[in-house]
Coordinates of C-alpha atoms in Angstrom, one line a residue:
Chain J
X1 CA 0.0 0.0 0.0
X2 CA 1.4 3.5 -1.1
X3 CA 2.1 5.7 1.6
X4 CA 0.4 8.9 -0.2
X5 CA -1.9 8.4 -3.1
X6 CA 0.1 11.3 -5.3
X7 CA -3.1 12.3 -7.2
X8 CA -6.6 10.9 -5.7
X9 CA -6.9 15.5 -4.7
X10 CA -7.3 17.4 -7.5
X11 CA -5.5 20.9 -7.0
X12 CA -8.8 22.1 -7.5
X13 CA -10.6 20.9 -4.3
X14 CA -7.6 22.2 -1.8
X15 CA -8.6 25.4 -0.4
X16 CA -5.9 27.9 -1.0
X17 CA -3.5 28.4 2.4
X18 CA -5.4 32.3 2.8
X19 CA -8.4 31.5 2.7
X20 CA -8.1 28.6 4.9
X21 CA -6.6 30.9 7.1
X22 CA -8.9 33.3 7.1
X23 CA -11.6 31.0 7.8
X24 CA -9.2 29.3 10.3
X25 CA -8.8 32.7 12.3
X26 CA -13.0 33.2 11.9
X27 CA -13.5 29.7 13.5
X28 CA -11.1 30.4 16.1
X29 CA -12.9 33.4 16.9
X30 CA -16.2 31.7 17.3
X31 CA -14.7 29.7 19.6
X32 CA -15.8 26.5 17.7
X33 CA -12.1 25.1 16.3
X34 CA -12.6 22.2 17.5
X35 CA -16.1 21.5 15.6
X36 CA -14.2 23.1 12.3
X37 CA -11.1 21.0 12.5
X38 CA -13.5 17.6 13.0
X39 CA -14.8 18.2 9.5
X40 CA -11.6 17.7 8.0
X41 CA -10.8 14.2 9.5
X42 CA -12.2 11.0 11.1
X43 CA -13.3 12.9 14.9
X44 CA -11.9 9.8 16.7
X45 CA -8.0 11.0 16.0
X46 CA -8.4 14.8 16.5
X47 CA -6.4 16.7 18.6
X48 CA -8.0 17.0 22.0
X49 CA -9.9 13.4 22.0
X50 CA -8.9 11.3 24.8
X51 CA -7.0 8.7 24.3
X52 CA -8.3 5.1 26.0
X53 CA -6.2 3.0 28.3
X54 CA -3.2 5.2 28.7
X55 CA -2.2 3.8 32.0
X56 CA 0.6 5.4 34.8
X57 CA 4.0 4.7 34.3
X58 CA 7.0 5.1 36.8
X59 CA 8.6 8.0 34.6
X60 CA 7.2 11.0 36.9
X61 CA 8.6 14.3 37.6
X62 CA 8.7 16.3 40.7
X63 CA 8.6 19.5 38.5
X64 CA 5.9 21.5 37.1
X65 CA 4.6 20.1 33.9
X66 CA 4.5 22.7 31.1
X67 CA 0.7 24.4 30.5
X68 CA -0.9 22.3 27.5
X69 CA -1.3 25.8 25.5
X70 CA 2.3 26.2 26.0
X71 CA 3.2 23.0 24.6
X72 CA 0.9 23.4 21.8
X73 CA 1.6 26.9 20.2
X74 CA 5.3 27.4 20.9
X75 CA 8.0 24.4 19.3
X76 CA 9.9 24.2 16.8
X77 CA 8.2 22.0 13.4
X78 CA 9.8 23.3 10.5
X79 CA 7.6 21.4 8.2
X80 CA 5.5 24.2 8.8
X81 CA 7.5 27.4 9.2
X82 CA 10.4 28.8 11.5
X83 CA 8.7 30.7 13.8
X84 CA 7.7 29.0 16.8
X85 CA 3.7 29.9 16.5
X86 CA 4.2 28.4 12.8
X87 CA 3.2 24.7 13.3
X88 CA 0.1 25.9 15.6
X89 CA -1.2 27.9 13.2
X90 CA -0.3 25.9 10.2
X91 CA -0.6 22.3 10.9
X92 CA -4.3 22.3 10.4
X93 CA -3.5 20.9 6.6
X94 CA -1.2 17.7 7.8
X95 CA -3.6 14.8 7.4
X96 CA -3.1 12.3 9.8
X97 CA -5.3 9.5 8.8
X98 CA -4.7 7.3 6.6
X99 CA -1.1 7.2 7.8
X100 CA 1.6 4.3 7.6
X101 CA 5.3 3.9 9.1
X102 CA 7.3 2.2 6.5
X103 CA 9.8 -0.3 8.8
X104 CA 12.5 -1.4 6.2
X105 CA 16.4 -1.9 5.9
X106 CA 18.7 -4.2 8.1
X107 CA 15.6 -6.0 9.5
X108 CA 14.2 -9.5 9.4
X109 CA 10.5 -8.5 8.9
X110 CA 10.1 -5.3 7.6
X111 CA 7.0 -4.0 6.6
X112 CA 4.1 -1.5 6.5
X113 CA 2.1 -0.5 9.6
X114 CA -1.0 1.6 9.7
X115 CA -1.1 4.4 12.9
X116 CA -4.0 2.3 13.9
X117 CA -2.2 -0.8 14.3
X118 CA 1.0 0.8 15.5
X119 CA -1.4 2.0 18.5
X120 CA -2.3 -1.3 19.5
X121 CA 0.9 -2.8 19.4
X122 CA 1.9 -2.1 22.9
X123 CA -0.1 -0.3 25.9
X124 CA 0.0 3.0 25.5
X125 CA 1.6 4.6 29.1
X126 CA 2.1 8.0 29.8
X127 CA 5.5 9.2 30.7
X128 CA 6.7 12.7 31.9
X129 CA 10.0 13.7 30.5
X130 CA 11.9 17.3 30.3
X131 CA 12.5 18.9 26.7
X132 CA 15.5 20.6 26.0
X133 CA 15.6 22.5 23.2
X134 CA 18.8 23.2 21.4
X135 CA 18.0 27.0 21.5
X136 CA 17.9 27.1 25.4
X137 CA 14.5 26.9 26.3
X138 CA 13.0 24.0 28.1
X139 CA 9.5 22.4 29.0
X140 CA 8.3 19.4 31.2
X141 CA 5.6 17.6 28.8
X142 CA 3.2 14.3 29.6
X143 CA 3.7 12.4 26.8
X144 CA 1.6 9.0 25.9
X145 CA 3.2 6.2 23.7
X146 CA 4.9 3.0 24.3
X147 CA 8.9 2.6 24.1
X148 CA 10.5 2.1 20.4
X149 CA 11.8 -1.2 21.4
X150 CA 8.9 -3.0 20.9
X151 CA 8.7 -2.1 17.2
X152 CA 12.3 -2.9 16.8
X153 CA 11.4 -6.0 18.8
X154 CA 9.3 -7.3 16.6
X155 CA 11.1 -5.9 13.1
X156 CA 14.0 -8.2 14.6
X157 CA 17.1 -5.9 13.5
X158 CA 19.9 -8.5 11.7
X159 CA 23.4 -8.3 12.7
X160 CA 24.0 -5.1 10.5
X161 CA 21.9 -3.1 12.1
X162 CA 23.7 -0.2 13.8
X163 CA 21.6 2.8 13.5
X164 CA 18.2 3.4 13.1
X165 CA 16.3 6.4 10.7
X166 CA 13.5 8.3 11.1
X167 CA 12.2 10.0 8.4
X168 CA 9.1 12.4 8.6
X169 CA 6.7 12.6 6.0
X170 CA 8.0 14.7 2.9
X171 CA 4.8 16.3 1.1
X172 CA 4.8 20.1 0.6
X173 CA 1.0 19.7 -0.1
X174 CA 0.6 19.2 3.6
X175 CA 3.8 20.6 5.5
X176 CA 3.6 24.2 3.9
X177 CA 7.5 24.9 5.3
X178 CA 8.6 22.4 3.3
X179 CA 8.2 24.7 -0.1
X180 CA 11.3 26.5 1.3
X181 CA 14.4 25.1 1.3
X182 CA 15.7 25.9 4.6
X183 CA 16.9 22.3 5.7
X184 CA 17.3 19.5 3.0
X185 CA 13.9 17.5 2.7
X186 CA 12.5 15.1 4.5
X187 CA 13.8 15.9 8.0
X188 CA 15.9 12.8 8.8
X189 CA 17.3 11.9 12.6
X190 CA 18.6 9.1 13.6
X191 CA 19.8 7.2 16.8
X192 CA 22.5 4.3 17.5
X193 CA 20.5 1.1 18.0
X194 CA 21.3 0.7 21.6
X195 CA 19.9 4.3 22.2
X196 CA 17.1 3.1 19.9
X197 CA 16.4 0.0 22.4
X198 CA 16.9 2.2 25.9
X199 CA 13.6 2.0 27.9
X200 CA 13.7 5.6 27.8
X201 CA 12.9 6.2 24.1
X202 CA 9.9 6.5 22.9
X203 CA 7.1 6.7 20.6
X204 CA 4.7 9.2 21.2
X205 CA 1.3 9.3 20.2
X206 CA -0.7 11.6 22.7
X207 CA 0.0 14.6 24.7
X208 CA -1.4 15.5 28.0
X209 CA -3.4 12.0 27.5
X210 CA -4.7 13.1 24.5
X211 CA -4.2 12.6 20.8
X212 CA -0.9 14.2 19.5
X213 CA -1.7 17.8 18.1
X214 CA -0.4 17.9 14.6
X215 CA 1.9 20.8 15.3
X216 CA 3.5 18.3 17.9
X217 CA 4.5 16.1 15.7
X218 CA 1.0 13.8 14.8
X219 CA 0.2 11.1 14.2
X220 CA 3.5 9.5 15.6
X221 CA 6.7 10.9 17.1
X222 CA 10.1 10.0 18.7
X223 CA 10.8 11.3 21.8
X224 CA 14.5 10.8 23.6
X225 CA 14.4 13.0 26.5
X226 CA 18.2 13.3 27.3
X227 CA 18.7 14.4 23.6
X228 CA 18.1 18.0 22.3
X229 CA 14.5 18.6 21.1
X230 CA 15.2 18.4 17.4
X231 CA 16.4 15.0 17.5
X232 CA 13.3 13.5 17.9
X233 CA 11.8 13.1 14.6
X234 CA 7.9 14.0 14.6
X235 CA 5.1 12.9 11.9
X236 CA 7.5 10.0 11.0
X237 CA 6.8 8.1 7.6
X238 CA 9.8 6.0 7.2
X239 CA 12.1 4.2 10.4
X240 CA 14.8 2.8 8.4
X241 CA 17.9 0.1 10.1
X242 CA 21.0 0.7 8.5
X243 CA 24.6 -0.1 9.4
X244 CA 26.2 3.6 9.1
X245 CA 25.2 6.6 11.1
X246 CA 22.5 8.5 9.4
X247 CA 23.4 11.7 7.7
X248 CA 21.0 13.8 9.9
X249 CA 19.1 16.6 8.4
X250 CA 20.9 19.2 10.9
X251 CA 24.0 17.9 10.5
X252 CA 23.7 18.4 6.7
X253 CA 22.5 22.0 6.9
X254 CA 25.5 23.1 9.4
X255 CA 27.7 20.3 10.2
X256 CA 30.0 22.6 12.5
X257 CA 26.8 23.5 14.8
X258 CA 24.8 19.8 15.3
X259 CA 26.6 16.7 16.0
X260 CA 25.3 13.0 15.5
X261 CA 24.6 12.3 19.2
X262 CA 22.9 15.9 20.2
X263 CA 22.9 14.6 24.0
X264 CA 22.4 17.5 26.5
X265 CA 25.3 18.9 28.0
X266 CA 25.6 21.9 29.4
X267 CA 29.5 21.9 28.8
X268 CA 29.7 21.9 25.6
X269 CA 28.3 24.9 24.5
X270 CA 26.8 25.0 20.6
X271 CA 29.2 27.5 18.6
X272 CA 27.5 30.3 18.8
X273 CA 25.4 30.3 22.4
X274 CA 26.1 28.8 25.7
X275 CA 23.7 25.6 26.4
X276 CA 24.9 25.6 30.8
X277 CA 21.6 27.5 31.9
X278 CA 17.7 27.0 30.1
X279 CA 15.1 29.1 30.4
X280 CA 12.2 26.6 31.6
X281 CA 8.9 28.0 30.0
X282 CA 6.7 29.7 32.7
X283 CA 9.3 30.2 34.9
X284 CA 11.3 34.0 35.1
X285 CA 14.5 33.0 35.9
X286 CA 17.0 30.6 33.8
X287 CA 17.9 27.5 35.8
X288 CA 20.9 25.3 35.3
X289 CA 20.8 22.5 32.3
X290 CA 21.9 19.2 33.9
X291 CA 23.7 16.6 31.8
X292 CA 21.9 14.3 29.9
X293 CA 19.0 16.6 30.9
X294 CA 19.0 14.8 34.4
X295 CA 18.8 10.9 33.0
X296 CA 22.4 10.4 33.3
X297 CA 21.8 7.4 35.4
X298 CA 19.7 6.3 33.1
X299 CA 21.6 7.1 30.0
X300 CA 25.4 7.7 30.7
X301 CA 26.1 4.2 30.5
X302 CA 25.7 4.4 26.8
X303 CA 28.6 6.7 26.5
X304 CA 31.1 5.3 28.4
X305 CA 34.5 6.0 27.4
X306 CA 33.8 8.6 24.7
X307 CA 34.6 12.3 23.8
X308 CA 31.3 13.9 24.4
X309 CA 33.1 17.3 23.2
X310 CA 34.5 15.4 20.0
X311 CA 30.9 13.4 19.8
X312 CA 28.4 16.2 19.8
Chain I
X1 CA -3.5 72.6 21.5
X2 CA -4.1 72.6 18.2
X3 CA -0.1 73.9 17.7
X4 CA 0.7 71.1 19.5
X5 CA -1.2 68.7 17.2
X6 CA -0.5 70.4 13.8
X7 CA 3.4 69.4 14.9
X8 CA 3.9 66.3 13.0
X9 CA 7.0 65.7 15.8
X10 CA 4.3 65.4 18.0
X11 CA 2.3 62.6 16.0
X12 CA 6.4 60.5 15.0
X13 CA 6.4 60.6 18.3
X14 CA 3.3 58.7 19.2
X15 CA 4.0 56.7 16.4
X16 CA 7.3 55.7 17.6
X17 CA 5.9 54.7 21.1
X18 CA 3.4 52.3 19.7
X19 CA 5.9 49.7 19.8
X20 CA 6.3 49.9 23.4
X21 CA 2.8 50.4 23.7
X22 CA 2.1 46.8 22.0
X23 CA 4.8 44.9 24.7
X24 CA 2.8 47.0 27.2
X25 CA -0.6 45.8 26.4
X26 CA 0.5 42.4 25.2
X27 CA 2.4 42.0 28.4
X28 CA -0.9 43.0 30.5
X29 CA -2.9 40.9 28.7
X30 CA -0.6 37.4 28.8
X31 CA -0.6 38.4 24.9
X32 CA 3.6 37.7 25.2
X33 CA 3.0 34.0 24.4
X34 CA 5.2 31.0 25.8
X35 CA 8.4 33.2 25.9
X36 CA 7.9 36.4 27.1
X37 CA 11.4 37.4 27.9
X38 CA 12.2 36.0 24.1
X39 CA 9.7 37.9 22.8
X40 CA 10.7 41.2 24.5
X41 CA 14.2 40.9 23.4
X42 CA 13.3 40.0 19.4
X43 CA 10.6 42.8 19.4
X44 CA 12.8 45.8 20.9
X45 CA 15.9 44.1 18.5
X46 CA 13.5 44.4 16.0
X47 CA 12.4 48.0 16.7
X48 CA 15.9 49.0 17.1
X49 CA 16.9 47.5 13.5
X50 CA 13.7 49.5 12.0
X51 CA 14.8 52.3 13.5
X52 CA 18.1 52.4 12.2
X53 CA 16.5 52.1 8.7
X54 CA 14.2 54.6 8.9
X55 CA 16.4 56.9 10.2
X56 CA 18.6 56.3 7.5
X57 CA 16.1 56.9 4.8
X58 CA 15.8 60.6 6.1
X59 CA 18.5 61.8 3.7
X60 CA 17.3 59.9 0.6
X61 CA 13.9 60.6 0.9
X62 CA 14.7 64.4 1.4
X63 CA 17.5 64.2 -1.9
X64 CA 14.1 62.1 -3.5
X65 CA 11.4 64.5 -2.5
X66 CA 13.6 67.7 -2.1
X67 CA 11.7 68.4 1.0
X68 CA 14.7 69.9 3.0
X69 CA 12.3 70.2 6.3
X70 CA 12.7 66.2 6.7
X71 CA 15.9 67.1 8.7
X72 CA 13.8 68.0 11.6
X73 CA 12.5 64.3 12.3
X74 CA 15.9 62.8 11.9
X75 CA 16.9 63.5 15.4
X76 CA 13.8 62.6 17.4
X77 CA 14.1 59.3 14.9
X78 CA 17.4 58.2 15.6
X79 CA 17.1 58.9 19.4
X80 CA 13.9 56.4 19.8
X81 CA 16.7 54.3 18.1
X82 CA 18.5 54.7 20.5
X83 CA 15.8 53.9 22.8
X84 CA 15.0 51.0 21.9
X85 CA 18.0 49.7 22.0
X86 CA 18.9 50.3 25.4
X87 CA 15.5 48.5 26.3
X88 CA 17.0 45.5 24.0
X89 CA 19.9 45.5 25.8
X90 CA 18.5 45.7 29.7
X91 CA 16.0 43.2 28.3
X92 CA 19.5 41.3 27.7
X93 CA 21.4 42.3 30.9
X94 CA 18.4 42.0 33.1
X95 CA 15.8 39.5 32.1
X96 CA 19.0 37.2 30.0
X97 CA 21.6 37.5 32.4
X98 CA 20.2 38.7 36.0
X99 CA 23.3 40.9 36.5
X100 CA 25.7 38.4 36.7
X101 CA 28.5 40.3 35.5
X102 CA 30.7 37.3 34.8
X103 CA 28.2 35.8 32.7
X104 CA 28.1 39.1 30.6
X105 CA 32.1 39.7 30.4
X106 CA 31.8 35.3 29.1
X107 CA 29.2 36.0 26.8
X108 CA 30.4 39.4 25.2
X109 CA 33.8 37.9 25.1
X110 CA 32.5 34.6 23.7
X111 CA 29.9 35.0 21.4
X112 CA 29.9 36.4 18.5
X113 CA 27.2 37.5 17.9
X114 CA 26.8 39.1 21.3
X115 CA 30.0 40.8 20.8
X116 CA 28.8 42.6 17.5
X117 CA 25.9 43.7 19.4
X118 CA 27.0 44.9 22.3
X119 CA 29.6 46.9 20.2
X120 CA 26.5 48.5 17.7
X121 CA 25.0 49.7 21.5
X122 CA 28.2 51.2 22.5
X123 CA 28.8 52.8 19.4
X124 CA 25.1 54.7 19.3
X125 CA 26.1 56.3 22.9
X126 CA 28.3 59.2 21.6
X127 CA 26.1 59.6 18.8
X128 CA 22.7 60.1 21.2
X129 CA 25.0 62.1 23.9
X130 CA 26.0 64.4 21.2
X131 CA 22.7 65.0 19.1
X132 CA 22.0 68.3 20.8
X133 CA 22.1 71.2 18.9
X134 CA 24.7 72.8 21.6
X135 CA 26.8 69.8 20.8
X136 CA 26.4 70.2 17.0
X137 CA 27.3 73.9 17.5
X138 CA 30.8 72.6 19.4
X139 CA 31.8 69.7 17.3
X140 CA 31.1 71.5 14.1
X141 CA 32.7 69.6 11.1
X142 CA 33.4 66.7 13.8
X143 CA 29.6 66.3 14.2
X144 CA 29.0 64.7 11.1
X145 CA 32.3 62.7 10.4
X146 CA 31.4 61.4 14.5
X147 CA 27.7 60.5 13.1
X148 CA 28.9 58.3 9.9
X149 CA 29.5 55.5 12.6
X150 CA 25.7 54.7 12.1
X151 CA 26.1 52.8 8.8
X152 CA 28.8 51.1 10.5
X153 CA 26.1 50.5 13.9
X154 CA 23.4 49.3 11.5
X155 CA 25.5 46.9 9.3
X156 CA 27.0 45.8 12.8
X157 CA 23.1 45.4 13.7
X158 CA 22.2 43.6 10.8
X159 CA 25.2 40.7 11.2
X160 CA 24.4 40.7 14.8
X161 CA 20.9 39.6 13.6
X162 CA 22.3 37.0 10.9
X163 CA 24.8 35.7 13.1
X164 CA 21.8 34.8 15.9
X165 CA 19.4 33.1 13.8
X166 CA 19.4 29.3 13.6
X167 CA 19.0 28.7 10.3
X168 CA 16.3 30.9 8.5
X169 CA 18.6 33.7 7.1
X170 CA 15.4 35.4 5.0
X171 CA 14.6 38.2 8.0
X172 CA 18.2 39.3 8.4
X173 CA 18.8 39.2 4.7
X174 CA 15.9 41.5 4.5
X175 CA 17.5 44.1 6.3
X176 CA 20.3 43.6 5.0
X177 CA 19.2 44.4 1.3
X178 CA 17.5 47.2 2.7
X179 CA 20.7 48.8 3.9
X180 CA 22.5 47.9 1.1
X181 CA 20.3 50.4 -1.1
X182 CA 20.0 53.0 1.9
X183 CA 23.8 52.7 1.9
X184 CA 24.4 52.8 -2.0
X185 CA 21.5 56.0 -2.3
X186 CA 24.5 57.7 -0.4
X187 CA 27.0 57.0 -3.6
X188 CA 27.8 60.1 -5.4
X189 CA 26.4 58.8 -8.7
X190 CA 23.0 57.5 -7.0
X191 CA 22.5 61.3 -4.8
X192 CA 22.6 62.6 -8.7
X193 CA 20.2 60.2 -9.9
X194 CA 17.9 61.1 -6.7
X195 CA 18.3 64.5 -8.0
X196 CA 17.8 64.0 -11.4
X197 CA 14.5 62.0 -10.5
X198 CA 13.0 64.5 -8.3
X199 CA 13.6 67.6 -10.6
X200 CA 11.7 65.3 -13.3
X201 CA 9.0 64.0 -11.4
X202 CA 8.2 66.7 -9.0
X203 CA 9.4 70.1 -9.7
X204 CA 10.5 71.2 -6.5
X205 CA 7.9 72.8 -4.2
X206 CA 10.3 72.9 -1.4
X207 CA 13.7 74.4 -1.6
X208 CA 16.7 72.6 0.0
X209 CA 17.7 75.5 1.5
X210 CA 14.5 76.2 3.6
X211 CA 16.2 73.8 6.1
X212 CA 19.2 76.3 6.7
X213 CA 18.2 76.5 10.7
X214 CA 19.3 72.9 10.7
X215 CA 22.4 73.2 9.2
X216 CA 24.4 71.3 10.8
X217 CA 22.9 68.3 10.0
X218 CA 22.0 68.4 6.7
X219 CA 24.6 67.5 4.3
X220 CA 25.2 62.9 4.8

């Protein structure tokens, strides 16, 4: 099955991006988004709809957890602009359904999955984690999903698996930042395949116990919290096994600046800014950025032994 | 009051407030989104790079329209400037950095782009301290040759913005082109074409020379 159906749309029948807009802002006005976003998809995967059995997991935080408009209206999605209010107000055009993750390379049974399969192949749990972005900001968000492991699991990696891929979805027709050419389409990150396999990683689905926003990164998303923000891959098509490290698509774009491994660490500075203090959103003053973004005793392990200034 | 209002000073005035206006309300209203203190610092950076600009188009636009009197605003134009840059750069010391003067001295040292912005704020001092006419009046020929730093403060401005960004260039190249032709307009063969364009298009109504009072400032 074909991951997009190139021409079952005729250009005719998509609204053009201003007057979508313009309607957009008019529903918003009225209060009634909600109702006007359920017309354009099935209302059971919207934004805001509950998601059932997400059950409690042991990754709490004794920290405030970022507001849910917060989360939602200030990130980084490139896909769909450069400012950070871009994805909220422009990810209203990413369909999310019908949506496949293509599982393929270095891998014993690959194959495609449909969302809705994915989101029964392991309980869903919810799991607090900090967010550390790159730029220096930093939120505390209740993701829901269940750890990438059991997809690799089951894909049964073969002995030249070394690295795993992420790709997001690459259709301009949907992901309006992607008809400029500011990073080299489709956004591709990637992970070694033990970080891959820690318990810690995983694949979200929901936010806040709800189903994933699309400026968040719908209909499925990686999330490694001890990493900076933009190495976990969002709206994710493709997650591809291969035996060499993944030429990432920030590392392509400015090599000098983003290194493979991205791991928080607040003594090595990126080239141009200092990464030892964050500014956590909500709060006034900055606060110290801990290594690993505080799972060191979950994560350092993995790093034994290596340069983290030379492997950035 | 009606003197008061038929002085357009009085209305680039207001006009040059709104911007602080806007953080103002927005900031009463929990209109500043996620970030305030980010958006404080990118909206007086901002204001501070428009400023530049504008003040810079004074002396095309009165070469363009030959209205001499433009000289007038140039002042109050490049002090809000001023203004808002010192806002921009509290915003940095204050809200950034809490006063931690070793963390400033690191970061000034360190970065960059910090450097080139913290040297565009120390350039504009002189030229704010010494924009009264007293201080024309002593400085004479000095005056002016002091106040061509400001191309250098606004191409410093503009790299300070390129150098900051992550990866979308298109807002700093934007300014960026926009000095460029502010800067070339100045070029001897360009002030001719301004000339040669305005005595074409719209015989003069106002005379260069009206302006004399203003002297001081009115040959860039």
């Amino acid at each position: 099955m074909p991951i997009h159906q190139a021409n079952d749309i005729l250009p005719s029948e998509i609204t053009p991006p201003d007057i979508y807009r313009e309607r957009r802002r008019f529903m918003q006005g009225l209060g009634v988004l909600a109702a006007g976003a359920a017309l354009s998809a099935a209302p059971d995967v919207e934004a805001g709809v509950k998601l059932a059995g997400v059950r409690a997991s042991a990754y709490k935080l004794d920290e405030d957890k970022t507001p849910y408009k917060d989360v939602t209206t200030y990130n980084n999605f490139y896909e769909f602009g450069t400012g950070k209010g871009d994805p909220a107000e422009n990810a209203g055009s990413l369909k999310t359904r019908p949506w496949t993750v293509a599982i393929e390379g270095e891998v014993s049974n690959p194959g495609i999955y449909d969302i809705d399969t994915l989101l029964k192949l392991a309980p869903l749990e919810e799991r607090v984690y900090r967010m550390r972005c790159v730029e220096g900001w930093s939120m505390v968000i209740p993701w829901a999903g269940f750890p990438l492991r059991e997809i690799i699991r089951r894909a049964e990696p073969t002995g030249n698996a070394k690295y795993v891929e992420f790709v997001t979805l690459n259709d301009p027709r949907q992901m309006p930042g992607q008809r400029s050419r500011v990073l080299d389409w489709p956004y591709v990150e990637g992970l070694r395949l033990d970080e891959a396999m820690h318990p810690l990683t995983l694949l979200a689905v929901g936010l806040y116990g709800e189903v994933l926003p699309n400026q968040n990164g719908a209909p499925i998303r990686l999330v490694a919290p001890w990493k900076y923000g933009f190495k976990s891959a969002k709206s994710i098509a493709k997650i591809r096994f291969v035996e060499k490290p993944p030429l990432t698509a920030w590392m392509r774009a400015a090599p000098r600046e983003f290194g493979f491994y991205s791991n928080v660490n607040p003594q090595v500075d990126h080239p141009r800014w200092s990464q030892a203090k964050e500014r956590r959103i909500g709060e006034f003053f900055k606060r110290d950025t801990l290594m690993f973004n505080g799972y060191g005793a979950q994560v350092a392990g993995l790093y034994r032994g290596m340069d983290l200034k030379k492997f950035f | 009051m009606g003197a008061v209002l038929r002085n357009p000073k009085v209305w680039i005035a207001l006009v040059c407030l709104l911007p602080l206006v806007r953080l103002i309300v927005l900031g009463g209203s929990g209109g500043l989104g996620a970030n305030p203190i980010e958006f404080i610092t990118r909206s007086t950076g901002t204001w501070t790079l428009v400023g530049l600009m504008v003040t810079l188009m004074v002396t095309p636009l009165r070469r363009l329209t030959g209205r001499a009197d433009l000289i007038r605003y140039r002042r109050m134009l490049g002090l809000f400037t001023f203004f808002y840059a010192g806002l921009h750069f509290v915003t940095y010391i204050w809200l950034d950095q809490f006063f931690d003067p070793a963390a400033i001295a690191k970061d000034i040292i360190k970065r960059p782009f910090i450097t080139i912005g913290f040297s565009a704020f120390v350039l504009l001092i002189p030229l704010a301290a010494t924009s009264t006419h007293a201080m024309m009046r002593r400085l004479g020929r000095r005056w002016q040759q002091l106040h061509r730093l400001v191309y250098l403060i606004a191409l410093l401005g503009v790299i300070h913005y390129l150098w900051l960004v992550k990866k979308d260039l298109t807002e700093p190249l934007i300014y960026g082109a926009v000095l460029a032709v502010l800067l070339a307009l100045r070029l001897p063969w360009c002030v001719t074409w301004l000339q040669t364009a305005r005595s074409r298009f719209a015989p003069a109504r106002y005379q260069v020379g009206k302006a004399g009072a203003h002297g001081a400032g009115s040959a860039q």
